[in-house]
Amino acid sequence: MISCKNETEPNATRNSGIEVQQAEKDRNEITLLVKNVYKWLNIADGPSGFSPVTKDSLIVGYDHADQKLYEKELSKSGLFAKEFVDNTARIFNKQDELLRNGKAEWQEGDMPPFGGSDVNAWCRCQDQPTDDFDKINVVIEKMISNTADLYWNWTGFGEDWENEHYHIKVVKENGRWKIAWMEGWDYEENVKLNY
């Protein structure tokens, strides 16, 4: 680039402008990704995963065939990174093991005995103010290369909703941003017993 004195603009200045444009593009793509995840969850007709197997009045494990279909649906959506799908499989396998070997006890009709099970894992909430996912506000806390840490909250529904933050990590796979980790799907939290 040429300045008004016919001097060439330094490469660093030119490069920082490109970096800012790319960062803004990435922010927009990440925001759209988060909103699309919740839209997808709201309309997904496929298997829900973690389907309990009941014997008498006890839940003694999970349906493995349903879980495999669920993992395929997650992958097929194009919204989730391989590490997220693998993590849900790890949670499933550990919870299933705890139920099958009797270390976790779960009566049919009761809340699951695992950490975080009193709320929806996808939002750490018990309800949501709207199905208008464009009201989701995404705040990117840190972006380095092909990873970003962020949180989201609802806007326009009062201070209580705006003060609640749900944390997510995203990665860029094959040029597309995807969900890598979500607060409600933290492995350690989800395999911890509540008693």
Short mmCIF file of C-alpha atoms in Angstrom, two decimals, residues 1-182:
data_model
loop_
_atom_site.label_atom_id
_atom_site.label_comp_id
_atom_site.label_asym_id
_atom_site.label_seq_id
_atom_site.Cartn_x
_atom_site.Cartn_y
_atom_site.Cartn_z
CA MET A 1 0.00 0.00 0.00
CA ILE A 2 1.12 3.58 -0.66
CA SER A 3 0.69 6.37 1.87
CA CYS A 4 0.05 10.03 1.00
CA LYS A 5 3.83 10.70 0.81
CA ASN A 6 4.29 7.88 -1.70
CA GLU A 7 5.87 5.76 1.02
CA THR A 8 5.11 2.08 1.20
CA GLU A 9 3.09 0.94 4.21
CA PRO A 10 5.01 -1.54 6.35
CA ASN A 11 4.06 -5.21 5.96
CA ALA A 12 3.28 -5.45 9.68
CA THR A 13 0.52 -2.84 9.34
CA ARG A 14 -0.92 -4.54 6.28
CA ASN A 15 -0.76 -7.96 7.96
CA SER A 16 -2.47 -6.73 11.13
CA GLY A 17 -5.37 -5.45 9.04
CA ILE A 18 -5.74 -8.89 7.47
CA GLU A 19 -5.52 -10.53 10.91
CA VAL A 20 -8.27 -8.25 12.24
CA GLN A 21 -10.49 -9.12 9.27
CA GLN A 22 -9.86 -12.84 9.80
CA ALA A 23 -10.52 -12.54 13.54
CA GLU A 24 -13.84 -10.80 12.84
CA LYS A 25 -14.77 -13.49 10.30
CA ASP A 26 -13.90 -16.19 12.86
CA ARG A 27 -15.96 -14.44 15.56
CA ASN A 28 -18.97 -14.31 13.25
CA GLU A 29 -18.57 -17.98 12.29
CA ILE A 30 -18.24 -19.03 15.94
CA THR A 31 -21.33 -17.04 16.94
CA LEU A 32 -23.29 -18.65 14.11
CA LEU A 33 -22.00 -22.09 15.15
CA VAL A 34 -23.24 -21.68 18.73
CA LYS A 35 -26.68 -20.52 17.59
CA ASN A 36 -26.87 -23.35 15.06
CA VAL A 37 -26.08 -25.94 17.75
CA TYR A 38 -29.12 -24.84 19.75
CA LYS A 39 -31.32 -24.66 16.66
CA TRP A 40 -30.19 -28.18 15.74
CA LEU A 41 -30.88 -29.48 19.25
CA ASN A 42 -34.34 -27.96 19.16
CA ILE A 43 -35.32 -29.72 15.92
CA ALA A 44 -33.22 -32.90 16.05
CA ASP A 45 -35.52 -35.91 15.61
CA GLY A 46 -32.82 -38.54 15.96
CA PRO A 47 -31.84 -40.64 18.94
CA SER A 48 -31.28 -38.74 22.15
CA GLY A 49 -28.52 -40.93 23.54
CA PHE A 50 -28.08 -42.09 27.12
CA SER A 51 -31.33 -44.12 26.83
CA PRO A 52 -31.75 -46.06 30.09
CA VAL A 53 -32.19 -49.83 30.30
CA THR A 54 -34.55 -50.75 33.14
CA LYS A 55 -34.77 -53.97 35.15
CA ASP A 56 -37.59 -54.09 37.67
CA SER A 57 -37.62 -50.46 38.84
CA LEU A 58 -33.86 -49.91 38.60
CA ILE A 59 -31.97 -48.37 35.72
CA VAL A 60 -29.12 -50.82 35.18
CA GLY A 61 -27.32 -49.30 32.19
CA TYR A 62 -27.81 -47.63 28.83
CA ASP A 63 -28.88 -48.78 25.37
CA HIS A 64 -25.64 -49.16 23.38
CA ALA A 65 -27.29 -49.31 19.94
CA ASP A 66 -29.14 -46.04 20.57
CA GLN A 67 -25.91 -44.43 21.76
CA LYS A 68 -24.06 -45.39 18.57
CA LEU A 69 -26.86 -43.79 16.51
CA TYR A 70 -26.65 -40.70 18.72
CA GLU A 71 -22.90 -40.39 18.15
CA LYS A 72 -23.45 -40.71 14.39
CA GLU A 73 -26.06 -37.93 14.52
CA LEU A 74 -23.64 -35.67 16.42
CA SER A 75 -20.92 -36.31 13.83
CA LYS A 76 -23.25 -36.01 10.84
CA SER A 77 -24.52 -32.61 12.01
CA GLY A 78 -21.15 -31.04 11.16
CA LEU A 79 -21.37 -28.98 14.36
CA PHE A 80 -19.22 -31.07 16.70
CA ALA A 81 -15.51 -31.85 16.63
CA LYS A 82 -14.35 -35.44 16.93
CA GLU A 83 -13.08 -34.74 20.45
CA PHE A 84 -16.58 -33.70 21.57
CA VAL A 85 -18.17 -36.85 20.15
CA ASP A 86 -15.41 -38.97 21.71
CA ASN A 87 -15.96 -37.26 25.07
CA THR A 88 -19.70 -38.01 25.06
CA ALA A 89 -18.81 -41.65 24.31
CA ARG A 90 -16.40 -41.69 27.29
CA ILE A 91 -19.10 -40.26 29.57
CA PHE A 92 -21.62 -42.80 28.27
CA ASN A 93 -19.24 -45.73 28.78
CA LYS A 94 -18.26 -44.70 32.32
CA GLN A 95 -21.83 -43.99 33.45
CA ASP A 96 -22.97 -47.28 31.87
CA GLU A 97 -20.17 -49.14 33.68
CA LEU A 98 -21.11 -47.55 37.03
CA LEU A 99 -24.75 -48.52 36.53
CA ARG A 100 -24.01 -52.09 35.37
CA ASN A 101 -21.58 -52.88 38.21
CA GLY A 102 -23.92 -51.42 40.84
CA LYS A 103 -21.64 -48.58 41.96
CA ALA A 104 -24.29 -46.11 40.79
CA GLU A 105 -27.87 -46.67 41.88
CA TRP A 106 -30.71 -45.09 39.93
CA GLN A 107 -34.38 -45.73 40.61
CA GLU A 108 -36.73 -45.32 37.66
CA GLY A 109 -38.42 -41.91 37.95
CA ASP A 110 -35.59 -40.40 40.04
CA MET A 111 -32.93 -37.97 38.90
CA PRO A 112 -29.76 -39.64 37.60
CA PRO A 113 -27.08 -40.08 40.29
CA PHE A 114 -24.38 -38.31 38.27
CA GLY A 115 -22.99 -34.79 38.70
CA GLY A 116 -24.81 -32.06 36.84
CA SER A 117 -27.84 -34.24 36.16
CA ASP A 118 -30.29 -31.84 37.80
CA VAL A 119 -29.98 -29.50 34.79
CA ASN A 120 -29.87 -29.77 31.00
CA ALA A 121 -26.27 -30.56 30.00
CA TRP A 122 -26.58 -28.43 26.86
CA CYS A 123 -27.22 -25.19 28.77
CA ARG A 124 -26.80 -25.94 32.52
CA CYS A 125 -30.36 -24.69 32.88
CA GLN A 126 -33.78 -26.13 33.67
CA ASP A 127 -35.63 -24.03 31.11
CA GLN A 128 -34.99 -21.39 28.48
CA PRO A 129 -36.77 -18.08 27.93
CA THR A 130 -37.39 -18.56 24.20
CA ASP A 131 -36.81 -20.68 21.12
CA ASP A 132 -35.43 -17.58 19.38
CA PHE A 133 -31.78 -18.59 19.37
CA ASP A 134 -30.80 -15.29 17.78
CA LYS A 135 -31.16 -13.90 21.33
CA ILE A 136 -28.03 -15.83 22.30
CA ASN A 137 -25.11 -13.51 23.01
CA VAL A 138 -21.66 -15.04 22.39
CA VAL A 139 -18.58 -13.60 24.12
CA ILE A 140 -15.22 -14.91 22.92
CA GLU A 141 -12.82 -14.75 25.84
CA LYS A 142 -9.70 -16.05 24.09
CA MET A 143 -8.89 -16.98 20.50
CA ILE A 144 -5.54 -18.45 19.53
CA SER A 145 -4.96 -19.83 16.05
CA ASN A 146 -7.57 -22.56 15.54
CA THR A 147 -9.06 -22.65 19.05
CA ALA A 148 -11.29 -20.33 21.05
CA ASP A 149 -12.76 -20.21 24.55
CA LEU A 150 -16.10 -18.50 24.90
CA TYR A 151 -19.31 -18.27 26.84
CA TRP A 152 -22.85 -17.48 25.85
CA ASN A 153 -25.88 -16.10 27.62
CA TRP A 154 -29.41 -14.95 26.80
CA THR A 155 -30.00 -11.26 26.12
CA GLY A 156 -33.20 -9.29 26.40
CA PHE A 157 -34.77 -11.30 29.23
CA GLY A 158 -33.47 -9.48 32.27
CA GLU A 159 -30.39 -9.47 34.42
CA ASP A 160 -30.84 -13.01 35.77
CA TRP A 161 -30.58 -14.53 32.29
CA GLU A 162 -27.73 -12.23 31.27
CA ASN A 163 -25.70 -13.12 34.39
CA GLU A 164 -25.81 -16.85 33.60
CA HIS A 165 -22.86 -17.91 31.44
CA TYR A 166 -22.34 -21.25 29.68
CA HIS A 167 -18.74 -22.01 28.67
CA ILE A 168 -17.71 -23.67 25.40
CA LYS A 169 -14.45 -24.41 23.59
CA VAL A 170 -14.32 -24.57 19.81
CA VAL A 171 -11.71 -25.77 17.33
CA LYS A 172 -11.28 -25.31 13.63
CA GLU A 173 -11.37 -28.68 11.81
CA ASN A 174 -10.80 -28.72 8.06
CA GLY A 175 -11.47 -24.99 7.86
CA ARG A 176 -14.73 -25.09 9.88
CA TRP A 177 -15.34 -24.12 13.49
CA LYS A 178 -16.82 -26.93 15.60
CA ILE A 179 -17.74 -27.51 19.23
CA ALA A 180 -14.89 -29.27 21.07
CA TRP A 181 -16.05 -29.01 24.71
CA MET A 182 -19.12 -27.76 26.53
#
